[in-house]
Amino acid sequence: MSRKINPAEGILRSIPAPGDPAILPKDGEENVLITSALPYCNNVPHLGNIIGSTLSADVFSR
């Protein structure tokens, strides 16, 4: 049985297409770079490896 997966709307909304002008901060605002740890697994990769390394930065940025 197959399911149709809906695309995630808005995930790439802040990434400009090649050739588009750069996205600059508004007056009175500044850019903030949010990073997360690189995924690291010492055995079979599983969902916890991804969640532990990327979820915290995603939650913080939202």
CSV table of C-alpha atoms in Angstrom, one decimal:
chain,number,residue,atom,x,y,z
A,1,MET,CA,0.0,0.0,0.0
A,2,SER,CA,1.5,3.4,-1.0
A,3,ARG,CA,0.7,6.8,0.5
A,4,LYS,CA,1.1,10.2,-1.2
A,5,ILE,CA,3.5,12.4,0.8
A,6,ASN,CA,2.6,16.0,0.8
A,7,PRO,CA,5.5,18.4,0.2
A,8,ALA,CA,6.5,20.5,3.2
A,9,GLU,CA,5.2,24.0,2.4
A,10,GLY,CA,7.6,26.8,3.3
A,11,ILE,CA,10.7,24.7,4.1
A,12,LEU,CA,12.7,26.5,1.5
A,13,ARG,CA,11.0,29.8,1.7
A,14,SER,CA,14.1,31.6,3.0
A,15,ILE,CA,16.6,30.2,0.5
A,16,PRO,CA,16.8,32.4,-2.6
A,17,ALA,CA,16.9,30.9,-6.0
A,18,PRO,CA,20.2,31.3,-8.0
A,19,GLY,CA,20.3,34.8,-9.4
A,20,ASP,CA,17.8,36.3,-7.0
A,21,PRO,CA,19.0,39.2,-4.9
A,22,ALA,CA,20.3,38.5,-1.4
A,23,ILE,CA,18.0,38.6,1.5
A,24,LEU,CA,19.1,41.4,3.8
A,25,PRO,CA,18.0,42.2,7.3
A,26,LYS,CA,15.4,44.9,7.8
A,27,ASP,CA,16.4,48.2,9.3
A,28,GLY,CA,17.0,47.8,13.0
A,29,GLU,CA,17.4,44.0,12.7
A,30,GLU,CA,20.4,41.8,12.4
A,31,ASN,CA,21.2,38.3,11.0
A,32,VAL,CA,21.5,35.5,13.4
A,33,LEU,CA,23.2,32.2,12.4
A,34,ILE,CA,21.8,29.2,14.2
A,35,THR,CA,23.8,26.0,14.0
A,36,SER,CA,23.6,22.5,15.4
A,37,ALA,CA,26.0,19.6,16.1
A,38,LEU,CA,26.9,17.3,13.3
A,39,PRO,CA,25.1,14.0,13.4
A,40,TYR,CA,27.2,11.3,15.0
A,41,CYS,CA,26.4,7.7,15.3
A,42,ASN,CA,28.7,4.9,16.3
A,43,ASN,CA,26.4,2.1,15.3
A,44,VAL,CA,23.4,1.7,13.0
A,45,PRO,CA,21.9,5.1,12.3
A,46,HIS,CA,18.4,5.7,13.5
A,47,LEU,CA,15.9,8.6,13.9
A,48,GLY,CA,17.4,9.6,17.2
A,49,ASN,CA,20.7,10.5,15.6
A,50,ILE,CA,19.0,13.0,13.3
A,51,ILE,CA,16.6,14.4,16.0
A,52,GLY,CA,19.4,14.9,18.5
A,53,SER,CA,21.5,16.9,16.1
A,54,THR,CA,19.0,19.0,14.2
A,55,LEU,CA,15.8,19.3,16.1
A,56,SER,CA,17.1,21.6,18.8
A,57,ALA,CA,18.3,24.2,16.2
A,58,ASP,CA,15.0,23.9,14.3
A,59,VAL,CA,12.9,24.4,17.4
A,60,PHE,CA,15.1,27.4,18.5
A,61,SER,CA,14.8,29.1,15.2
A,62,ARG,CA,11.1,28.8,15.1
